[in-house]
Coordinates of C-alpha atoms in Angstrom, one line a residue:
T6 CA 7.8 -16.7 -7.8
L7 CA 8.1 -13.1 -8.9
N8 CA 11.0 -11.2 -10.2
L9 CA 10.6 -7.9 -8.7
E10 CA 12.1 -4.7 -10.0
K11 CA 11.8 -1.3 -8.8
S12 CA 9.4 1.2 -10.4
T13 CA 9.3 5.2 -10.8
V14 CA 5.7 6.2 -11.0
L15 CA 5.7 9.4 -8.6
V16 CA 7.1 12.9 -8.7
D17 CA 9.1 13.4 -5.3
N18 CA 6.5 16.1 -4.2
L19 CA 3.2 15.2 -5.3
L20 CA 0.2 17.9 -5.4
F21 CA -2.5 16.7 -3.2
V22 CA -6.0 18.5 -3.0
T23 CA -8.6 17.7 -0.7
S24 CA -11.5 19.4 -2.6
T25 CA -14.9 20.1 -1.0
K26 CA -17.7 22.4 -2.2
E27 CA -16.4 25.2 0.2
Q28 CA -12.8 24.9 -0.1
Q29 CA -9.7 23.3 -1.7
M30 CA -6.9 22.3 1.0
V31 CA -3.4 21.9 -0.9
E32 CA -0.8 20.2 0.4
M33 CA 2.8 18.9 -1.1
V34 CA 3.4 15.3 -0.2
D35 CA 6.9 13.7 0.0
T36 CA 6.3 10.6 -1.7
S37 CA 9.9 9.1 -1.1
D38 CA 8.5 6.3 1.3
I39 CA 5.8 5.3 -1.1
Q40 CA 8.1 5.3 -4.2
R41 CA 10.6 3.2 -2.3
S42 CA 8.1 0.6 -2.0
I43 CA 6.7 0.1 -5.7
Y44 CA 7.8 -2.9 -7.6
H45 CA 6.9 -4.7 -10.7
D46 CA 7.3 -8.0 -12.7
T47 CA 7.2 -7.7 -16.4
H48 CA 6.5 -11.5 -17.0
Y49 CA 3.5 -11.5 -14.8
Q50 CA 2.4 -8.0 -15.2
S51 CA 2.7 -7.6 -11.3
S52 CA 2.4 -4.3 -9.6
V53 CA 3.0 -4.4 -5.8
M54 CA 3.7 -2.4 -3.0
V55 CA 6.3 -4.1 -0.7
R56 CA 6.7 -2.6 3.0
Q57 CA 8.8 -3.5 6.1
E58 CA 7.1 -2.6 9.2
G59 CA 8.8 -3.9 12.5
G60 CA 10.8 -6.6 10.5
N61 CA 7.9 -7.9 8.9
V62 CA 7.0 -7.7 5.3
E63 CA 3.9 -6.5 3.9
V64 CA 3.0 -7.1 0.3
E65 CA -0.1 -5.5 -1.3
G66 CA -1.2 -5.2 -4.9
I67 CA -1.6 -6.8 -8.2
V68 CA 0.0 -10.3 -8.6
N69 CA -1.1 -11.1 -12.1
H70 CA -4.3 -10.2 -14.3
N71 CA -6.9 -11.8 -11.9
L72 CA -4.8 -12.5 -8.7
R73 CA -4.3 -9.7 -6.0
I74 CA -2.6 -9.8 -2.6
R75 CA -3.0 -8.0 0.7
P76 CA -1.7 -8.2 4.3
L77 CA -4.1 -9.5 7.0
L78 CA -3.1 -7.1 9.5
E79 CA -5.5 -8.1 12.2
A80 CA -5.2 -12.0 11.7
E81 CA -3.1 -13.9 14.2
R82 CA 0.7 -14.0 13.1
S83 CA 2.7 -17.0 12.3
Q84 CA 5.0 -18.6 15.0
Q85 CA 7.9 -16.6 13.4
G86 CA 5.8 -13.4 13.8
Q87 CA 5.2 -12.9 10.1
I88 CA 1.9 -11.2 8.8
P89 CA -0.3 -13.6 7.0
H90 CA -1.6 -12.6 3.5
A91 CA -4.5 -13.0 1.5
L92 CA -4.5 -14.0 -2.3
F93 CA -7.9 -13.3 -3.8
E94 CA -9.2 -13.7 -7.5
V95 CA -11.1 -10.7 -9.2
S96 CA -13.7 -11.3 -11.9
L97 CA -12.7 -9.2 -15.0
T98 CA -15.6 -8.1 -16.9
E99 CA -14.6 -7.2 -20.4
N100 CA -15.7 -4.0 -21.8
V101 CA -18.1 -4.4 -24.5
S102 CA -19.4 -0.9 -25.4
K103 CA -19.2 0.4 -28.8
P104 CA -16.3 2.3 -30.1
E105 CA -18.3 5.4 -30.9
Q106 CA -20.0 5.5 -27.6
E107 CA -16.3 5.7 -25.9
L108 CA -14.4 8.0 -28.1
L109 CA -14.8 11.6 -28.2
R110 CA -13.2 13.4 -31.1
P111 CA -12.5 17.1 -30.4
R112 CA -13.8 19.7 -33.0
E113 CA -10.6 21.7 -32.4
R114 CA -7.5 19.9 -33.4
S115 CA -5.3 22.7 -34.9
S116 CA -4.0 24.2 -31.8
R117 CA -2.4 22.9 -28.6
D118 CA -2.6 24.6 -25.0
N119 CA -0.9 23.2 -21.8
S120 CA -2.8 22.5 -18.6
D121 CA -2.3 26.1 -17.4
D122 CA -4.4 27.3 -20.3
N123 CA -1.5 29.0 -21.8
W124 CA -1.7 28.7 -25.7
V125 CA 1.1 27.6 -27.6
N126 CA 1.9 27.5 -31.2
S127 CA 0.8 24.5 -33.3
P128 CA 4.1 22.5 -33.5
Q129 CA 5.3 20.9 -36.7
S130 CA 6.1 17.2 -37.1
R131 CA 9.7 16.4 -36.0
S132 CA 12.0 13.8 -36.1
S133 CA 12.6 11.4 -33.1
G134 CA 14.8 13.6 -31.2
F135 CA 13.7 12.6 -28.0
Q136 CA 13.8 9.0 -26.4
R137 CA 11.4 9.3 -23.5
F138 CA 8.0 11.1 -22.9
P139 CA 7.1 11.0 -19.2
V140 CA 3.2 11.9 -19.3
E141 CA 2.4 14.2 -16.5
L142 CA -0.8 12.6 -15.0
H143 CA -3.5 14.3 -12.4
I144 CA -5.9 12.0 -11.2
V145 CA -9.2 12.8 -9.7
S146 CA -10.8 10.3 -7.2
D147 CA -14.5 11.1 -7.1
K148 CA -16.9 10.9 -4.1
A149 CA -17.7 7.2 -4.5
H150 CA -14.0 6.2 -5.1
Q151 CA -12.3 8.0 -2.5
E152 CA -14.5 7.3 0.2
H153 CA -12.8 3.7 0.6
F154 CA -9.5 5.2 1.5
K155 CA -9.1 6.4 5.2
D156 CA -6.1 8.6 4.7
N157 CA -4.4 10.3 1.8
T158 CA -1.2 8.1 1.9
K159 CA -3.4 5.1 1.3
L160 CA -5.2 6.7 -1.6
I161 CA -1.7 7.6 -3.2
S162 CA -0.5 4.3 -2.7
Y163 CA -3.1 2.6 -4.3
L164 CA -3.2 4.8 -7.2
A165 CA 0.7 4.5 -7.5
V166 CA 0.3 0.8 -7.9
M167 CA -2.6 1.3 -10.7
M168 CA -0.4 3.6 -12.4
N169 CA 2.6 1.2 -12.2
A170 CA 0.4 -1.7 -13.9
V171 CA -0.6 1.0 -16.4
N172 CA 3.0 1.7 -17.5
L173 CA 3.8 -2.1 -17.8
R174 CA 1.2 -1.9 -20.9
Y175 CA 3.3 0.7 -22.6
L176 CA 6.9 -1.2 -22.1
D177 CA 7.2 -1.9 -25.8
T178 CA 6.8 1.8 -26.9
T179 CA 9.9 3.3 -28.4
N180 CA 10.9 6.7 -30.1
P181 CA 9.8 7.7 -27.7
K182 CA 9.2 5.6 -24.8
I183 CA 6.0 6.6 -23.1
D184 CA 5.5 6.1 -19.3
F185 CA 3.1 8.0 -17.0
L186 CA 4.1 9.9 -14.2
L187 CA 1.8 10.9 -11.2
V188 CA 2.0 14.5 -10.4
G189 CA -1.2 15.3 -8.8
V190 CA -4.2 13.7 -7.1
T191 CA -7.5 15.3 -6.2
R192 CA -9.7 13.9 -3.3
A193 CA -13.1 15.1 -4.6
I194 CA -15.0 14.7 -1.2
D195 CA -18.9 15.9 -2.2
H196 CA -18.7 16.9 -5.8
E197 CA -20.8 14.9 -8.2
F198 CA -19.6 15.2 -11.8
A199 CA -22.9 14.4 -12.9
P200 CA -26.3 13.4 -11.8
I201 CA -26.3 10.0 -9.9
E202 CA -29.2 7.4 -10.0
G203 CA -28.5 4.6 -7.6
R204 CA -24.8 3.7 -8.5
F205 CA -25.0 4.8 -12.0
I206 CA -23.5 7.9 -13.8
D207 CA -23.8 8.7 -17.3
A208 CA -20.3 8.5 -19.2
G209 CA -20.9 11.6 -21.5
E210 CA -22.6 13.9 -18.5
M211 CA -19.5 12.9 -16.4
I212 CA -16.9 13.9 -18.6
S213 CA -18.6 17.2 -19.6
G214 CA -19.0 17.6 -15.8
L215 CA -15.2 17.0 -15.5
E216 CA -14.4 19.5 -18.2
L217 CA -16.4 22.3 -16.2
Y218 CA -14.5 21.4 -13.0
K219 CA -11.5 21.8 -14.7
S220 CA -12.6 25.0 -16.7
Q221 CA -13.4 26.5 -12.9
G222 CA -9.7 26.2 -12.2
R223 CA -10.4 23.4 -9.7
I224 CA -7.8 21.0 -11.0
L225 CA -4.4 22.6 -9.8
G226 CA -1.0 22.5 -10.9
H227 CA 0.7 21.5 -14.2
H228 CA -0.4 18.3 -15.9
D229 CA -0.5 16.8 -19.4
V230 CA -3.8 14.9 -18.9
V231 CA -6.5 14.4 -16.2
Y232 CA -8.1 11.2 -15.4
L233 CA -11.3 10.8 -13.4
I234 CA -11.5 7.6 -11.6
T235 CA -14.9 6.7 -10.5
G236 CA -16.3 4.2 -7.9
Y237 CA -19.8 4.5 -9.7
D238 CA -21.1 2.3 -12.6
I239 CA -20.5 4.1 -15.9
T240 CA -23.6 4.1 -18.0
K241 CA -25.3 5.5 -21.1
W242 CA -28.8 6.5 -20.4
L243 CA -31.3 5.4 -23.4
A244 CA -35.0 6.5 -24.0
R245 CA -37.7 5.8 -21.6
G246 CA -35.4 5.3 -18.6
K247 CA -33.4 2.5 -20.1
R248 CA -29.5 2.4 -19.8
Y249 CA -26.6 0.7 -21.7
N250 CA -24.2 -0.5 -19.0
G251 CA -21.4 -1.7 -21.3
I252 CA -19.4 1.2 -21.0
R253 CA -16.2 1.3 -18.7
G254 CA -14.5 4.6 -19.5
R255 CA -14.4 7.6 -21.9
A256 CA -11.7 9.8 -23.4
K257 CA -11.2 12.6 -25.5
L258 CA -8.9 11.4 -28.6
G259 CA -5.5 12.9 -29.1
T260 CA -5.9 15.7 -26.4
I261 CA -2.4 15.3 -24.2
C262 CA -1.2 18.9 -23.2
T263 CA -4.5 20.5 -24.2
H264 CA -7.4 22.2 -21.9
R265 CA -9.3 18.9 -23.4
G266 CA -7.0 16.4 -22.0
L267 CA -9.4 14.5 -20.0
S268 CA -10.4 10.9 -19.6
E269 CA -12.5 8.8 -17.0
G270 CA -13.0 5.2 -16.0
E271 CA -14.5 2.9 -13.4
D272 CA -12.5 1.2 -10.6
R273 CA -13.5 -1.1 -7.6
P274 CA -11.4 0.4 -4.8
H275 CA -8.9 -2.3 -3.5
G276 CA -9.4 -4.5 -6.4
Y277 CA -7.6 -2.7 -9.1
L278 CA -10.1 -3.7 -11.6
G279 CA -9.7 -0.5 -13.5
V280 CA -6.3 -0.8 -14.5
N281 CA -6.7 -2.0 -18.2
T282 CA -9.6 0.6 -18.5
F283 CA -7.2 3.2 -17.4
A284 CA -4.3 2.1 -19.7
H285 CA -6.9 2.1 -22.6
E286 CA -8.4 5.4 -22.1
L287 CA -5.0 7.1 -21.8
G288 CA -4.1 5.6 -25.1
H289 CA -6.8 7.4 -26.8
T290 CA -5.6 10.8 -25.3
L291 CA -2.2 10.0 -27.0
G292 CA -3.7 9.6 -30.4
A293 CA -4.4 5.9 -30.4
V294 CA -7.8 4.7 -31.7
H295 CA -9.4 1.3 -31.4
D296 CA -7.7 -1.5 -33.4
H297 CA -10.1 -2.0 -36.6
T298 CA -7.6 -2.3 -39.7
P299 CA -6.7 -5.5 -41.5
E300 CA -3.2 -4.9 -40.2
C301 CA -4.2 -4.8 -36.5
P302 CA -7.7 -6.4 -36.4
W303 CA -10.2 -6.1 -33.4
K304 CA -10.1 -9.7 -32.8
E305 CA -6.6 -10.0 -31.9
G306 CA -7.4 -8.5 -28.6
Y307 CA -4.7 -6.1 -27.9
L308 CA -5.0 -3.2 -25.4
M309 CA -7.1 -0.9 -27.7
S310 CA -9.5 -3.5 -28.4
Y311 CA -12.3 -5.1 -26.1
E312 CA -11.4 -8.7 -27.1
D313 CA -9.6 -10.9 -24.8
G314 CA -6.4 -11.6 -26.5
G315 CA -4.6 -13.3 -23.6
L316 CA -1.4 -11.7 -23.0
K317 CA -1.9 -9.3 -26.0
K318 CA -4.4 -7.5 -23.8
F319 CA -1.3 -6.2 -21.7
R320 CA 0.3 -4.5 -25.0
L321 CA -0.5 -2.1 -27.6
S322 CA -0.7 -3.3 -31.1
Q323 CA 2.1 -2.1 -33.7
C324 CA -0.9 0.0 -35.3
S325 CA -1.5 1.8 -31.6
E326 CA 2.2 2.2 -31.3
R327 CA 2.7 3.8 -34.6
S328 CA -0.5 6.2 -34.1
I329 CA 1.0 7.3 -30.7
R330 CA 4.4 7.9 -32.0
Q331 CA 3.2 10.0 -34.9
Y332 CA 1.1 12.1 -32.5
V333 CA 3.6 12.6 -29.8
R334 CA 6.1 13.8 -32.5
R335 CA 4.1 16.7 -33.2
L336 CA 3.7 17.9 -29.5
S337 CA 5.7 21.2 -28.2
D338 CA 8.7 20.9 -26.3
D339 CA 6.9 22.4 -23.2
C340 CA 4.6 19.4 -23.4
I341 CA 7.4 16.7 -23.6
R342 CA 9.6 18.4 -20.8
V343 CA 8.7 17.4 -17.1
L344 CA 7.5 20.6 -15.3
N345 CA 6.9 19.1 -11.8
A346 CA 10.5 19.1 -10.7
Q347 CA 10.1 22.2 -8.5
N348 CA 8.1 22.5 -5.5
Y349 CA 4.8 24.3 -6.5
L350 CA 3.9 26.1 -3.1
R351 CA 7.6 27.4 -3.0
N352 CA 7.0 29.3 -6.4
Q353 CA 3.4 29.9 -6.4
R354 CA 1.7 31.0 -3.1
K355 CA -1.8 30.5 -4.4
F356 CA -3.4 28.4 -7.1
P357 CA -6.1 29.5 -9.2
G358 CA -9.5 28.6 -7.8
E359 CA -7.9 27.9 -4.3
T360 CA -10.0 28.9 -1.1
I361 CA -8.5 29.7 2.1

């Protein structure tokens, strides 16, 4: 039995961009219906969407670390008219990539800028004067990922369930409390962020492609960090056509609220298999390195390790929490403040890079 509580993962008016090679179609999506249906259970790390349709209840999402649920809408209903549901297991393949292959350390660390490319002064370290940091996130769903979702609402709903599960991994953070707020989604219909070979895409080339895509003004609106979610298999090309397939994601270390605030990771649509990678890579952007000290050894298997630590896998180690706290305290007030309260289209008629 799940003890479900209401969740908050979406802004009221979410920026949704449908991006093709020819144009970018921009709309603001009222997320109130989706938001009302998102729930979580902290004990089982459950993140589900609960909807009532015609007196019937539909449940979809993550029951626990390897169990998923979805309604069987085309199946025969019960005598009481209830919609049957399928519970199915997923196989979680652990990421075994080497730390240096996944982490990118930006050369320039002395300045910060926000996602609109306006430079701000490098802030000084401060005391814990704020209790919460809602990190504003924009997700780009690439060609191979977005094609599994027939309409925009289904894509937003799926990403909201994932985002909700990511937030459960950050429940223990304090001074400030960290959670992620989905403020924008880009459905990249036909853009390839790097050359594709079969189902494989190179991790380094893909994040470079994401950086170029952002520099061209194609990721719209205000955000603190960008996450590229891919339906391809991330790899690292080696010599003589060989590849290393142990990579699930990549991120730029300590880059929240800078133009380098970029991260990427694999996901298998409808299976929510990319949640841990998602949470792990966002941890890097918040300044957390891998667990590798005597105080927080790799083998303990917390979120910032690739080892399976059981329930620890869904939590940050005390070292990661401390690193994030120290990093966040140096961020500017503009970064900490939620800047997505207003409607973008009301205040800005045209976005940079928008094609009509």
